[in-house]
Each structure stands twice: as structure tokens, then as C-alpha cells.
Amino acid sequence: MTYFADFGLAEPLSRALADKGYTEPTPIQIQAIPPVMEGRDICGIAQTGTGKTAAFALPMLHRLTANPKHRLKYATRALVLAPTRELVSQIAQSFTDYGKYMKLSVTTVFGGVPIPRQERAMSHGVDVVVATPGRLLDLIERGSLDLKQVEILVLDEADQMLDLGFIHDLRRIVGLLPRQRQTLFFSATMPKAIEELASRYLTNPVKVAVKPAATTAERVDQAVIHVNQSEKPALLQLVLRDKAIDRALVFSRTKHGADRIVRQLGNAGIVAEAIHGNKSQPQRERALASFKNGTCKVLVATDIAARGIDVTGVSHVINYELPNVPESYVHRIGRTARAGADGQAIAFCAEDERPFLRDIEKLIRQKITVLALPADFRAAVVAAQKVERAAPPAPREEPGREDRRDFARRPAGGGRPGRDPRAQVRADGRSGRPPARAGGGGGGGYRGGR
Ligand code: AMP
């Protein structure tokens, strides 16, 4: 058995871990913490939910305090790059939590919020910057941040960064860093393109890996219910009225779909919030906060927005629509059963989604248990239709770019779904293929150091 105490982490870190009640490191932490403390580069295959953030944050904080330096204006000692605002906020929160007994400053950088606040934060110099690539480049171009002092670079969710079209931004950023540095590279998957990127940026890395993505599925109790698309609202209402549900994360494939689900639930008297790329940063933060503090038990999310959502106690993940990329299913259901807890995942599968279900079952190498429609389902459908007829008219829905593309990608006759990852939508709702310069993409905002 390995304990955190065995690593010899700085005392303030041990105290912060004790406050959190963490005594035993997770497998990725056991593999990564000692070599990162020694200053080695890391190439890690791990997804969120494995304890990956602490696996790099703890030894980084340890190294930064073991070698204290004067903060230089417009400079940072460590840079963490992540693909989405939510993930950036969450990583920064981990640094702040683990480093709470240290005198290190942590700043977030992502688009969608005014840049002057971020510039002010940089003017004092920072120890750790956690950023999405686009806004980081904006700050650099404005002369508000210089990367020459960076000692440690982390690339988190590298596969997602590539999918979201951040490769040009990444190359530019890495080109501005000192060659002499420590680099920690994490990705949920390691396809060829990611491997090449890793080999370019890493020097003699220690390779660490935790269970492949598909096996997360083993810890989650999964079920599928076959249902007509038009009757999904009634089924969702029935499922959500189950008292066993503490917190449910409902996945919609599109942003407009997510808004529609929230509206229909509201009409039926069930409080829900949506989180997706069309929501402003304050709206997202408010939705997430009320989900976390329990005032709202149902959060409806799209895949991209759900990245980085780390809420303990998600008892149920409901796939209102099945994802057409099977790996997304594993990622979605991994939002429950985090850090060892058990969770339940229920998928709603319409006739034209059966090919998606087959792909998912192939990936997870298991058949998902089929549940019958609840006994009171017919009555619920009639009731839901009545409520909808009585509800005020819905705002006209113009499908956004994401939605149009999504529909276009659906297989016409149940064929194999398209898998072009570039078709995904960036955190800011822009299309996946970047222009030469990806603007503030995905990035935005500042959540201040301490
Ligand atoms: P991550 O994979 O970094 O997103 O972490 C997933 C969740 O596990 C977060 O809520 C962490 O706070 C939690 N966590 C990380 N390390 C540990 C640990 N050693 N023991 C218990 N929980 C942990």
C-alpha cells in the first residue's frame, strides 16, 4: 500500500491533503508523482476522474516551493494548458486547494471575460498560469505575459486540444518557451498524431498509464431504454422523479437540444439548468454552482461543456441522446462513479440511434442491460403532451452551427456514424477548424490567483 506520506511532499502540501481527507494516492498519482518530483518529463495516458490533476499539481507545487524565486512582472514559472474554460477553472482550483498553505499565486486565463483583469494579474508576476491557448496568445501578443521564465509546462487533454483545433496555437506557445524546462503531457488517448506531438515536446519521458478509457465503464451500472424520440421528454420526467436521484447530469447532443430539455422540464415543474458553449461564463458558473450546492439537481450539458465538470455525488448520468462518437459515451458516464464511487447511467435510445448503441457496446465490450419502459409511461406521455400544449410558446429555435453539423452527420439509414473529430465544436462554440490564428478560442477569463 502506498500513502501520500511516502512521497516526501512538502509539509504544506501534506496538510492540504489531510484537509481534503486524501491519504492514498490513485494509480496515476503513484506512477507520476515521484518522477515529476525528480524533474522528469512525463507522457501520461489518463482521463479526468483518475486523479490526474493532483498527479501533476502536487509535485509541481512541491518543486516550485523547494526552489523559491522572486516573482518577475509579466512572467510565470509554470504554465498549464487545457482545452476548455471549465477544465482550466477546475485545474486552477486544484492548484489553489493543494497550495492553500503555500505562498504561490495561481491565475486562470480564458476568453469570454475582459482581458484587462487578466493583464493586471500578470503585472505582478504569477507562479502558475492555467490557460486555454487562444487567450494566452492574446495576452502574449499584448505584451502582458512573457513565457521565458517558464520552468514547467503541462499539456492536459492533448487529444482534445487537437480535436478542437488548437494545434497551431500550441505550436506557437511551445515555440516561446525555454528549451530547458520540464514538460508533463497528458492525453486520454494516444493516437499517432498525439504520439508525434509528445515526442516533439518531451525529453526522455517517463511513460505512465492508467486503465484504458473503456474500462471506466465497468464501475458504472448501465442501462438503456428504447423509446421514440418524441416520447423522450416524458421518459426523462419519469426517470427524474425517482427519489434515488441526488444529482443527474443529462447529456444532449446539441446546445439547442439542451435548452429545449431544460424548458420542457421547467414546464413539468422540474428545476434544471443548461451548460453549453452558447452560455456566457457567468451563466455557466452559476449553473455549475447551483448544481454543486444542490439547489438544482439536474444539469443538462453538451459533451464539450461537460469536459472538466467535476462534481462529486453525480448519482445518475442520463444520455438523453446517444453520442455518435462512442468514446464520448465512456467519457459521459465517467462523470458519475468518480474517485471510486458507484454511479448509474441510463441511455435513451431511439430507433435511429441503434447504430450508435452498437458502436458503444463494441467499444466497452459489454452489452448494456435493456430496461422496459416504466409501467406508467403511457400516462406520462399523455400528461407531458398536455403540459407542453398549455405551456407558453417556445422561442423559435434556429439551429446553431453545431446543431446543423450534428444533424448532417447523422447516418441517413443507420449507417456508420461519421467520426471526424474536427467536426466537434470548440469551447466557445466556434467551429473546430481554426483560422490560422485561433483567436481567444475556448479561452477566456480570469479567476484570480489568491
Ligand atoms: P481528476 O482526475 O484530477 O479530475 O480528479 C478526479 C476527482 O478525484 C477529483 O474530485 C479529485 O479531487 C479527486 N481525487 C484526486 N486524488 C484523489 C485521492 N488520492 N483520493 C481521493 N480523491 C482524489
Tab-separated table of C-alpha atoms and ligand atoms in Angstrom:
chain	number	residue	atom	x	y	z
A	1	MET	CA	0.000	0.000	0.000
A	2	THR	CA	1.302	3.453	-0.909
A	3	TYR	CA	0.388	6.564	1.083
A	4	PHE	CA	0.866	10.229	0.225
A	5	ALA	CA	3.213	10.425	3.226
A	6	ASP	CA	5.620	8.068	1.370
A	7	PHE	CA	6.337	10.631	-1.356
A	8	GLY	CA	8.070	13.172	0.896
A	9	LEU	CA	5.929	16.044	-0.390
A	10	ALA	CA	6.478	19.450	1.232
A	11	GLU	CA	4.704	19.760	4.595
A	12	PRO	CA	2.136	22.401	3.486
A	13	LEU	CA	1.006	20.011	0.748
A	14	SER	CA	0.582	17.135	3.197
A	15	ARG	CA	-1.510	19.413	5.382
A	16	ALA	CA	-3.729	20.432	2.469
A	17	LEU	CA	-4.166	16.768	1.502
A	18	ALA	CA	-5.094	15.905	5.065
A	19	ASP	CA	-7.735	18.673	4.982
A	20	LYS	CA	-9.204	17.057	1.877
A	21	GLY	CA	-9.120	13.660	3.558
A	22	TYR	CA	-6.881	12.126	0.893
A	23	THR	CA	-4.485	9.536	2.280
A	24	GLU	CA	-3.996	7.059	-0.530
A	25	PRO	CA	-2.825	8.189	-3.935
A	26	THR	CA	-4.621	6.914	-7.029
A	27	PRO	CA	-2.704	4.720	-9.544
A	28	ILE	CA	-1.791	7.659	-11.803
A	29	GLN	CA	-0.554	9.583	-8.772
A	30	ILE	CA	1.585	6.647	-7.635
A	31	GLN	CA	3.156	6.469	-11.078
A	32	ALA	CA	3.594	10.166	-11.784
A	33	ILE	CA	4.329	11.974	-8.513
A	34	PRO	CA	7.832	10.558	-7.801
A	35	PRO	CA	9.296	11.168	-11.297
A	36	VAL	CA	7.731	14.654	-11.549
A	37	MET	CA	9.261	15.493	-8.148
A	38	GLU	CA	12.622	14.462	-9.611
A	39	GLY	CA	12.134	16.821	-12.528
A	40	ARG	CA	11.483	14.170	-15.184
A	41	ASP	CA	9.219	14.678	-18.204
A	42	ILE	CA	6.015	12.637	-18.242
A	43	CYS	CA	3.922	11.182	-21.032
A	44	GLY	CA	0.681	10.101	-19.386
A	45	ILE	CA	-2.378	8.312	-20.685
A	46	ALA	CA	-5.168	9.154	-18.294
A	47	GLN	CA	-8.525	10.833	-18.386
A	48	THR	CA	-10.254	13.090	-15.902
A	49	GLY	CA	-11.651	11.193	-12.968
A	50	THR	CA	-8.441	9.274	-12.355
A	51	GLY	CA	-6.883	11.853	-10.047
A	52	LYS	CA	-4.686	13.106	-12.876
A	53	THR	CA	-4.783	16.768	-11.807
A	54	ALA	CA	-3.245	16.068	-8.422
A	55	ALA	CA	-0.752	13.760	-10.136
A	56	PHE	CA	0.837	16.803	-11.744
A	57	ALA	CA	-0.248	19.645	-9.436
A	58	LEU	CA	1.182	18.192	-6.212
A	59	PRO	CA	4.739	17.521	-7.435
A	60	MET	CA	4.742	20.820	-9.358
A	61	LEU	CA	3.843	22.788	-6.248
A	62	HIS	CA	6.466	20.801	-4.379
A	63	ARG	CA	9.165	21.749	-6.897
A	64	LEU	CA	8.147	25.395	-7.092
A	65	THR	CA	8.397	25.854	-3.315
A	66	ALA	CA	11.523	23.736	-2.981
A	67	ASN	CA	13.218	26.253	-5.247
A	68	PRO	CA	11.690	29.614	-4.289
A	69	LYS	CA	12.186	32.517	-6.675
A	70	HIS	CA	11.273	36.141	-6.766
A	71	ARG	CA	8.138	36.728	-8.862
A	72	LEU	CA	9.002	38.632	-12.037
A	73	LYS	CA	6.498	41.040	-13.563
A	74	TYR	CA	4.567	39.711	-16.557
A	75	ALA	CA	6.078	36.279	-16.113
A	76	THR	CA	5.086	32.872	-14.785
A	77	ARG	CA	7.077	29.892	-13.519
A	78	ALA	CA	4.598	27.209	-14.544
A	79	LEU	CA	2.143	27.037	-17.419
A	80	VAL	CA	-0.737	24.576	-17.647
A	81	LEU	CA	-2.620	24.421	-20.950
A	82	ALA	CA	-6.066	22.841	-21.123
A	83	PRO	CA	-8.737	22.812	-23.847
A	84	THR	CA	-11.799	24.289	-22.114
A	85	ARG	CA	-12.708	27.046	-19.686
A	86	GLU	CA	-14.284	24.571	-17.280
A	87	LEU	CA	-11.209	22.395	-17.196
A	88	VAL	CA	-8.988	25.443	-16.718
A	89	SER	CA	-11.091	26.629	-13.764
A	90	GLN	CA	-11.081	23.199	-12.255
A	91	ILE	CA	-7.335	22.683	-12.588
A	92	ALA	CA	-6.681	26.128	-11.112
A	93	GLN	CA	-8.995	25.283	-8.226
A	94	SER	CA	-6.972	22.134	-7.556
A	95	PHE	CA	-3.732	24.146	-7.502
A	96	THR	CA	-5.354	26.640	-5.144
A	97	ASP	CA	-6.704	23.876	-2.874
A	98	TYR	CA	-3.474	21.873	-2.707
A	99	GLY	CA	-1.360	25.021	-2.430
A	100	LYS	CA	-3.516	26.759	0.177
A	101	TYR	CA	-0.754	26.682	2.813
A	102	MET	CA	1.850	27.963	0.357
A	103	LYS	CA	2.520	31.460	-0.851
A	104	LEU	CA	2.098	30.698	-4.533
A	105	SER	CA	-0.194	32.568	-6.875
A	106	VAL	CA	-2.428	30.813	-9.386
A	107	THR	CA	-4.185	32.606	-12.233
A	108	THR	CA	-6.572	31.405	-14.892
A	109	VAL	CA	-6.649	32.701	-18.444
A	110	PHE	CA	-9.520	32.029	-20.843
A	111	GLY	CA	-11.635	34.018	-23.283
A	112	GLY	CA	-15.112	35.397	-22.795
A	113	VAL	CA	-14.230	37.787	-19.972
A	114	PRO	CA	-12.491	41.159	-20.163
A	115	ILE	CA	-8.776	40.937	-20.805
A	116	PRO	CA	-7.665	43.890	-18.601
A	117	ARG	CA	-8.295	41.898	-15.430
A	118	GLN	CA	-6.018	39.174	-16.681
A	119	GLU	CA	-3.393	41.726	-17.666
A	120	ARG	CA	-3.483	43.213	-14.173
A	121	ALA	CA	-2.966	39.775	-12.649
A	122	MET	CA	0.080	39.231	-14.845
A	123	SER	CA	1.571	42.596	-13.974
A	124	HIS	CA	2.563	41.306	-10.535
A	125	GLY	CA	4.016	38.101	-11.909
A	126	VAL	CA	2.444	34.705	-11.209
A	127	ASP	CA	3.675	31.283	-10.140
A	128	VAL	CA	1.155	29.152	-12.028
A	129	VAL	CA	-0.888	30.178	-15.063
A	130	VAL	CA	-3.649	27.797	-16.156
A	131	ALA	CA	-4.869	28.747	-19.617
A	132	THR	CA	-6.654	27.882	-22.803
A	133	PRO	CA	-4.322	28.501	-25.736
A	134	GLY	CA	-6.191	31.283	-27.600
A	135	ARG	CA	-6.479	33.868	-24.834
A	136	LEU	CA	-2.971	33.052	-23.657
A	137	LEU	CA	-1.645	34.100	-27.078
A	138	ASP	CA	-3.735	37.280	-26.897
A	139	LEU	CA	-2.030	38.182	-23.631
A	140	ILE	CA	1.398	37.406	-25.049
A	141	GLU	CA	0.730	39.497	-28.161
A	142	ARG	CA	-0.321	42.422	-25.978
A	143	GLY	CA	2.974	42.167	-24.100
A	144	SER	CA	1.214	41.189	-20.881
A	145	LEU	CA	2.926	37.845	-20.475
A	146	ASP	CA	6.338	36.521	-21.316
A	147	LEU	CA	6.992	32.803	-21.235
A	148	LYS	CA	10.781	32.903	-20.932
A	149	GLN	CA	10.688	32.152	-17.215
A	150	VAL	CA	8.546	29.027	-17.519
A	151	GLU	CA	10.170	26.102	-15.729
A	152	ILE	CA	7.310	23.596	-16.033
A	153	LEU	CA	4.808	23.129	-18.862
A	154	VAL	CA	1.733	20.907	-18.618
A	155	LEU	CA	-0.331	19.955	-21.647
A	156	ASP	CA	-3.565	18.477	-20.384
A	157	GLU	CA	-6.104	16.606	-22.527
A	158	ALA	CA	-3.803	16.863	-25.527
A	159	ASP	CA	-6.136	14.775	-27.706
A	160	GLN	CA	-8.992	17.149	-27.023
A	161	MET	CA	-6.779	20.155	-27.808
A	162	LEU	CA	-6.039	18.660	-31.194
A	163	ASP	CA	-9.687	17.826	-31.799
A	164	LEU	CA	-10.661	21.388	-31.006
A	165	GLY	CA	-8.161	22.781	-33.481
A	166	PHE	CA	-5.634	24.224	-31.049
A	167	ILE	CA	-2.592	22.684	-32.727
A	168	HIS	CA	-1.338	25.922	-34.330
A	169	ASP	CA	-1.732	27.827	-31.095
A	170	LEU	CA	0.038	25.052	-29.223
A	171	ARG	CA	2.994	25.074	-31.596
A	172	ARG	CA	3.325	28.830	-31.261
A	173	ILE	CA	3.166	28.718	-27.485
A	174	VAL	CA	5.703	25.905	-27.148
A	175	GLY	CA	7.994	27.845	-29.506
A	176	LEU	CA	8.008	30.719	-26.996
A	177	LEU	CA	9.068	28.547	-24.063
A	178	PRO	CA	12.635	27.922	-22.938
A	179	ARG	CA	14.047	24.661	-24.281
A	180	GLN	CA	15.313	23.849	-20.841
A	181	ARG	CA	12.125	23.018	-18.979
A	182	GLN	CA	10.121	20.159	-17.536
A	183	THR	CA	7.158	19.040	-19.664
A	184	LEU	CA	4.219	16.967	-18.487
A	185	PHE	CA	1.985	15.686	-21.233
A	186	PHE	CA	-1.399	14.068	-20.591
A	187	SER	CA	-3.921	12.661	-23.009
A	188	ALA	CA	-6.919	10.345	-22.622
A	189	THR	CA	-5.965	8.542	-25.820
A	190	MET	CA	-2.667	8.197	-27.659
A	191	PRO	CA	-3.346	8.082	-31.403
A	192	LYS	CA	-0.404	8.615	-33.784
A	193	ALA	CA	-0.786	12.389	-34.073
A	194	ILE	CA	-0.660	12.761	-30.284
A	195	GLU	CA	2.315	10.443	-30.009
A	196	GLU	CA	4.204	12.558	-32.539
A	197	LEU	CA	3.346	15.736	-30.664
A	198	ALA	CA	4.526	14.169	-27.425
A	199	SER	CA	7.807	13.011	-28.918
A	200	ARG	CA	8.473	16.529	-30.209
A	201	TYR	CA	7.901	18.197	-26.846
A	202	LEU	CA	9.221	15.648	-24.363
A	203	THR	CA	12.757	14.648	-23.436
A	204	ASN	CA	13.273	11.092	-22.284
A	205	PRO	CA	9.820	10.974	-20.670
A	206	VAL	CA	8.619	8.523	-18.070
A	207	LYS	CA	5.564	6.821	-19.546
A	208	VAL	CA	2.626	6.446	-17.194
A	209	ALA	CA	-0.754	4.988	-17.991
A	210	VAL	CA	-3.899	4.097	-16.136
A	211	LYS	CA	-6.636	1.804	-17.341
A	212	PRO	CA	-7.747	2.464	-20.879
A	213	ALA	CA	-10.824	4.637	-21.233
A	214	ALA	CA	-13.239	1.827	-21.917
A	215	THR	CA	-12.751	0.123	-18.579
A	216	THR	CA	-14.172	3.062	-16.581
A	217	ALA	CA	-17.439	1.654	-17.850
A	218	GLU	CA	-17.072	-1.346	-15.564
A	219	ARG	CA	-17.738	0.665	-12.415
A	220	VAL	CA	-20.930	2.256	-13.672
A	221	ASP	CA	-24.251	0.464	-13.551
A	222	GLN	CA	-25.539	0.959	-17.090
A	223	ALA	CA	-28.928	0.558	-18.699
A	224	VAL	CA	-30.622	1.520	-21.929
A	225	ILE	CA	-34.302	2.184	-22.576
A	226	HIS	CA	-35.626	2.017	-26.140
A	227	VAL	CA	-38.035	4.874	-26.687
A	228	ASN	CA	-39.410	7.019	-29.514
A	229	GLN	CA	-37.555	10.306	-29.902
A	230	SER	CA	-40.816	12.274	-29.462
A	231	GLU	CA	-41.550	10.493	-26.170
A	232	LYS	CA	-38.174	11.134	-24.571
A	233	PRO	CA	-39.380	14.243	-22.662
A	234	ALA	CA	-41.996	12.160	-20.827
A	235	LEU	CA	-39.492	9.409	-20.079
A	236	LEU	CA	-36.989	11.916	-18.744
A	237	GLN	CA	-39.580	13.405	-16.425
A	238	LEU	CA	-40.497	9.965	-15.119
A	239	VAL	CA	-36.878	8.979	-14.574
A	240	LEU	CA	-36.020	12.251	-12.837
A	241	ARG	CA	-38.897	11.927	-10.394
A	242	ASP	CA	-37.162	8.880	-8.916
A	243	LYS	CA	-36.195	9.756	-5.322
A	244	ALA	CA	-32.904	7.839	-5.648
A	245	ILE	CA	-31.545	10.603	-7.853
A	246	ASP	CA	-29.361	13.031	-5.936
A	247	ARG	CA	-27.775	14.752	-8.878
A	248	ALA	CA	-28.352	13.936	-12.507
A	249	LEU	CA	-26.263	15.035	-15.434
A	250	VAL	CA	-28.314	14.858	-18.641
A	251	PHE	CA	-26.478	14.813	-21.956
A	252	SER	CA	-27.843	16.392	-25.078
A	253	ARG	CA	-26.016	16.261	-28.387
A	254	THR	CA	-26.749	19.883	-29.236
A	255	LYS	CA	-26.915	23.214	-27.476
A	256	HIS	CA	-30.457	23.959	-28.623
A	257	GLY	CA	-31.476	20.470	-27.588
A	258	ALA	CA	-30.123	21.176	-24.109
A	259	ASP	CA	-32.134	24.404	-23.839
A	260	ARG	CA	-35.257	22.609	-25.026
A	261	ILE	CA	-34.855	19.884	-22.413
A	262	VAL	CA	-34.467	22.484	-19.647
A	263	ARG	CA	-37.553	24.336	-20.857
A	264	GLN	CA	-39.672	21.178	-21.030
A	265	LEU	CA	-38.552	20.059	-17.595
A	266	GLY	CA	-39.356	23.517	-16.253
A	267	ASN	CA	-42.859	23.300	-17.726
A	268	ALA	CA	-43.252	19.995	-15.890
A	269	GLY	CA	-42.090	21.558	-12.613
A	270	ILE	CA	-38.592	20.057	-12.550
A	271	VAL	CA	-35.803	22.568	-11.953
A	272	ALA	CA	-32.899	22.140	-14.361
A	273	GLU	CA	-30.056	24.239	-15.742
A	274	ALA	CA	-28.184	24.006	-19.023
A	275	ILE	CA	-24.468	24.354	-19.592
A	276	HIS	CA	-23.081	24.670	-23.105
A	277	GLY	CA	-20.980	26.811	-25.385
A	278	ASN	CA	-23.689	29.431	-26.034
A	279	LYS	CA	-23.928	30.301	-22.356
A	280	SER	CA	-21.884	33.176	-21.016
A	281	GLN	CA	-19.185	32.464	-18.485
A	282	PRO	CA	-21.222	33.847	-15.539
A	283	GLN	CA	-24.218	31.740	-16.643
A	284	ARG	CA	-22.085	28.609	-16.772
A	285	GLU	CA	-20.575	29.322	-13.398
A	286	ARG	CA	-23.977	29.972	-11.861
A	287	ALA	CA	-25.405	26.753	-13.316
A	288	LEU	CA	-22.464	24.737	-12.088
A	289	ALA	CA	-22.582	26.344	-8.647
A	290	SER	CA	-26.271	25.565	-8.129
A	291	PHE	CA	-25.683	22.004	-9.317
A	292	LYS	CA	-22.774	21.667	-6.914
A	293	ASN	CA	-24.599	23.108	-3.929
A	294	GLY	CA	-27.696	21.014	-4.645
A	295	THR	CA	-30.240	23.789	-5.338
A	296	CYS	CA	-30.564	22.356	-8.832
A	297	LYS	CA	-30.428	18.589	-9.108
A	298	VAL	CA	-30.469	18.367	-12.872
A	299	LEU	CA	-27.781	19.769	-15.145
A	300	VAL	CA	-28.227	19.411	-18.896
A	301	ALA	CA	-24.943	19.552	-20.774
A	302	THR	CA	-23.347	19.062	-24.153
A	303	ASP	CA	-20.177	16.998	-24.430
A	304	ILE	CA	-17.778	19.871	-24.770
A	305	ALA	CA	-19.230	21.845	-21.870
A	306	ALA	CA	-19.210	18.725	-19.709
A	307	ARG	CA	-15.470	18.324	-20.050
A	308	GLY	CA	-13.948	19.372	-16.830
A	309	ILE	CA	-17.174	19.276	-14.842
A	310	ASP	CA	-16.024	17.766	-11.616
A	311	VAL	CA	-18.868	17.388	-9.197
A	312	THR	CA	-18.776	14.684	-6.608
A	313	GLY	CA	-22.055	12.923	-5.987
A	314	VAL	CA	-23.415	12.780	-9.527
A	315	SER	CA	-25.671	9.801	-8.888
A	316	HIS	CA	-27.028	9.490	-12.441
A	317	VAL	CA	-25.855	10.236	-15.936
A	318	ILE	CA	-28.678	10.258	-18.442
A	319	ASN	CA	-27.849	10.039	-22.115
A	320	TYR	CA	-30.934	11.746	-23.484
A	321	GLU	CA	-29.391	11.239	-26.879
A	322	LEU	CA	-26.667	8.737	-27.611
A	323	PRO	CA	-23.412	10.245	-28.789
A	324	ASN	CA	-22.368	9.376	-32.320
A	325	VAL	CA	-18.745	9.065	-31.191
A	326	PRO	CA	-18.666	6.017	-28.878
A	327	GLU	CA	-15.724	7.302	-26.807
A	328	SER	CA	-17.941	10.218	-25.737
A	329	TYR	CA	-20.268	7.730	-24.086
A	330	VAL	CA	-17.447	6.446	-21.895
A	331	HIS	CA	-16.469	9.988	-21.089
A	332	ARG	CA	-20.045	10.923	-20.225
A	333	ILE	CA	-20.752	8.000	-17.929
A	334	GLY	CA	-17.369	8.564	-16.261
A	335	ARG	CA	-18.905	11.753	-14.783
A	336	THR	CA	-20.630	9.513	-12.281
A	337	ALA	CA	-18.554	6.931	-10.394
A	338	ARG	CA	-15.709	9.394	-9.971
A	339	ALA	CA	-12.954	8.702	-7.466
A	340	GLY	CA	-14.226	5.227	-6.665
A	341	ALA	CA	-17.920	5.977	-6.069
A	342	ASP	CA	-20.529	3.950	-7.910
A	343	GLY	CA	-22.956	5.544	-10.316
A	344	GLN	CA	-25.827	4.800	-12.635
A	345	ALA	CA	-26.045	5.597	-16.315
A	346	ILE	CA	-29.278	5.414	-18.272
A	347	ALA	CA	-29.370	5.865	-22.036
A	348	PHE	CA	-32.448	6.736	-24.075
A	349	CYS	CA	-32.150	5.072	-27.467
A	350	ALA	CA	-34.453	6.000	-30.352
A	351	GLU	CA	-34.776	3.792	-33.422
A	352	ASP	CA	-32.254	5.775	-35.467
A	353	GLU	CA	-29.723	5.725	-32.626
A	354	ARG	CA	-29.348	1.932	-32.601
A	355	PRO	CA	-26.170	2.016	-34.715
A	356	PHE	CA	-24.639	4.335	-32.088
A	357	LEU	CA	-25.614	1.857	-29.364
A	358	ARG	CA	-23.965	-0.992	-31.263
A	359	ASP	CA	-20.747	1.046	-31.617
A	360	ILE	CA	-20.754	1.839	-27.908
A	361	GLU	CA	-21.259	-1.790	-26.919
A	362	LYS	CA	-18.408	-2.791	-29.174
A	363	LEU	CA	-16.103	-0.233	-27.570
A	364	ILE	CA	-16.938	-1.088	-23.966
A	365	ARG	CA	-17.018	-4.785	-24.804
A	366	GLN	CA	-20.255	-5.341	-22.945
A	367	LYS	CA	-23.961	-5.471	-23.662
A	368	ILE	CA	-25.882	-2.722	-21.930
A	369	THR	CA	-28.878	-4.013	-19.976
A	370	VAL	CA	-32.156	-3.135	-21.677
A	371	LEU	CA	-34.862	-1.824	-19.337
A	372	ALA	CA	-38.536	-1.857	-20.280
A	373	LEU	CA	-40.442	1.416	-20.379
A	374	PRO	CA	-41.906	2.162	-16.923
A	375	ALA	CA	-45.435	0.873	-16.271
A	376	ASP	CA	-46.878	4.387	-16.033
A	377	PHE	CA	-45.113	5.545	-19.187
A	378	ARG	CA	-48.193	5.937	-21.438
A	379	ALA	CA	-49.928	8.101	-18.869
A	380	ALA	CA	-46.746	10.150	-18.505
A	381	VAL	CA	-46.599	10.738	-22.262
A	382	VAL	CA	-50.192	11.994	-22.280
A	383	ALA	CA	-49.518	14.216	-19.251
A	384	ALA	CA	-46.308	15.626	-20.760
A	385	GLN	CA	-48.078	16.445	-24.014
A	386	LYS	CA	-50.833	18.205	-22.100
A	387	VAL	CA	-48.292	20.270	-20.164
A	388	GLU	CA	-46.477	21.209	-23.376
A	389	ARG	CA	-49.726	22.315	-25.042
A	390	ALA	CA	-50.555	24.527	-22.079
A	391	ALA	CA	-47.030	25.993	-21.869
A	392	PRO	CA	-46.168	29.379	-23.362
A	393	PRO	CA	-44.834	29.099	-26.916
A	394	ALA	CA	-41.156	28.182	-27.111
A	395	PRO	CA	-38.742	30.702	-28.573
A	396	ARG	CA	-38.043	29.955	-32.222
A	397	GLU	CA	-35.064	27.666	-32.496
A	398	GLU	CA	-32.532	28.482	-35.137
A	399	PRO	CA	-30.175	25.531	-35.271
A	400	GLY	CA	-26.682	26.793	-34.489
A	401	ARG	CA	-23.657	25.692	-36.427
A	402	GLU	CA	-23.096	22.842	-34.021
A	403	ASP	CA	-26.641	21.575	-34.451
A	404	ARG	CA	-26.614	21.795	-38.225
A	405	ARG	CA	-23.408	19.875	-38.433
A	406	ASP	CA	-24.652	17.316	-35.988
A	407	PHE	CA	-27.773	16.624	-37.999
A	408	ALA	CA	-25.723	16.454	-41.160
A	409	ARG	CA	-23.546	13.833	-39.600
A	410	ARG	CA	-26.312	11.544	-38.543
A	411	PRO	CA	-26.353	8.420	-40.673
A	412	ALA	CA	-29.281	8.540	-43.069
A	413	GLY	CA	-30.173	4.870	-42.981
A	414	GLY	CA	-28.471	3.720	-39.819
A	415	GLY	CA	-25.038	3.641	-41.430
A	416	ARG	CA	-21.852	4.082	-39.532
A	417	PRO	CA	-21.737	7.484	-37.899
A	418	GLY	CA	-19.168	9.993	-39.019
A	419	ARG	CA	-16.208	10.290	-36.741
A	420	ASP	CA	-14.384	13.329	-37.968
A	421	PRO	CA	-13.189	14.826	-34.696
A	422	ARG	CA	-12.675	18.170	-36.414
A	423	ALA	CA	-16.431	18.392	-36.644
A	424	GLN	CA	-16.564	18.987	-32.920
A	425	VAL	CA	-17.213	22.409	-31.602
A	426	ARG	CA	-14.720	24.420	-29.661
A	427	ALA	CA	-15.452	25.544	-26.163
A	428	ASP	CA	-16.532	28.923	-27.418
A	429	GLY	CA	-18.935	27.426	-29.922
A	430	ARG	CA	-16.715	28.222	-32.886
A	431	SER	CA	-16.215	25.553	-35.491
A	432	GLY	CA	-13.447	23.063	-34.923
A	433	ARG	CA	-11.115	24.036	-37.761
A	434	PRO	CA	-9.267	27.120	-36.677
A	435	PRO	CA	-8.279	30.004	-38.789
A	436	ALA	CA	-4.502	30.432	-38.914
A	437	ARG	CA	-4.867	32.210	-35.605
A	438	ALA	CA	-7.490	30.792	-33.319
A	439	GLY	CA	-8.454	33.993	-31.569
A	440	GLY	CA	-9.400	33.761	-27.964
A	441	GLY	CA	-10.907	30.418	-28.753
A	442	GLY	CA	-12.146	28.386	-25.899
A	443	GLY	CA	-10.206	30.642	-23.748
A	444	GLY	CA	-11.441	33.418	-21.703
A	445	GLY	CA	-11.393	34.869	-18.426
A	446	TYR	CA	-9.678	35.197	-15.248
A	447	ARG	CA	-10.307	33.557	-11.996
A	448	GLY	CA	-7.865	35.242	-9.865
A	449	GLY	CA	-4.925	33.872	-8.075
A	450	ARG	CA	-5.068	34.264	-4.417
B	1	AMP	P1	-9.207	14.382	-11.690
B	1	AMP	O1	-8.952	13.094	-12.424
B	1	AMP	O2	-7.955	15.120	-11.458
B	1	AMP	O3	-10.262	15.187	-12.380
B	1	AMP	O4	-9.760	14.002	-10.230
B	1	AMP	C1	-10.991	13.374	-10.019
B	1	AMP	C2	-11.520	13.579	-8.601
B	1	AMP	O5	-10.818	12.747	-7.674
B	1	AMP	C3	-11.388	14.979	-8.070
B	1	AMP	O6	-12.595	15.299	-7.409
B	1	AMP	C4	-10.256	14.913	-7.076
B	1	AMP	O7	-10.369	15.884	-6.076
B	1	AMP	C5	-10.403	13.505	-6.536
B	1	AMP	N1	-9.130	12.925	-6.089
B	1	AMP	C6	-7.919	13.094	-6.661
B	1	AMP	N2	-6.975	12.389	-5.998
B	1	AMP	C7	-7.614	11.739	-5.009
B	1	AMP	C8	-7.161	10.824	-3.982
B	1	AMP	N3	-5.904	10.445	-3.894
B	1	AMP	N4	-8.084	10.355	-3.131
B	1	AMP	C9	-9.389	10.721	-3.256
B	1	AMP	N5	-9.864	11.563	-4.195
B	1	AMP	C10	-8.996	12.073	-5.069
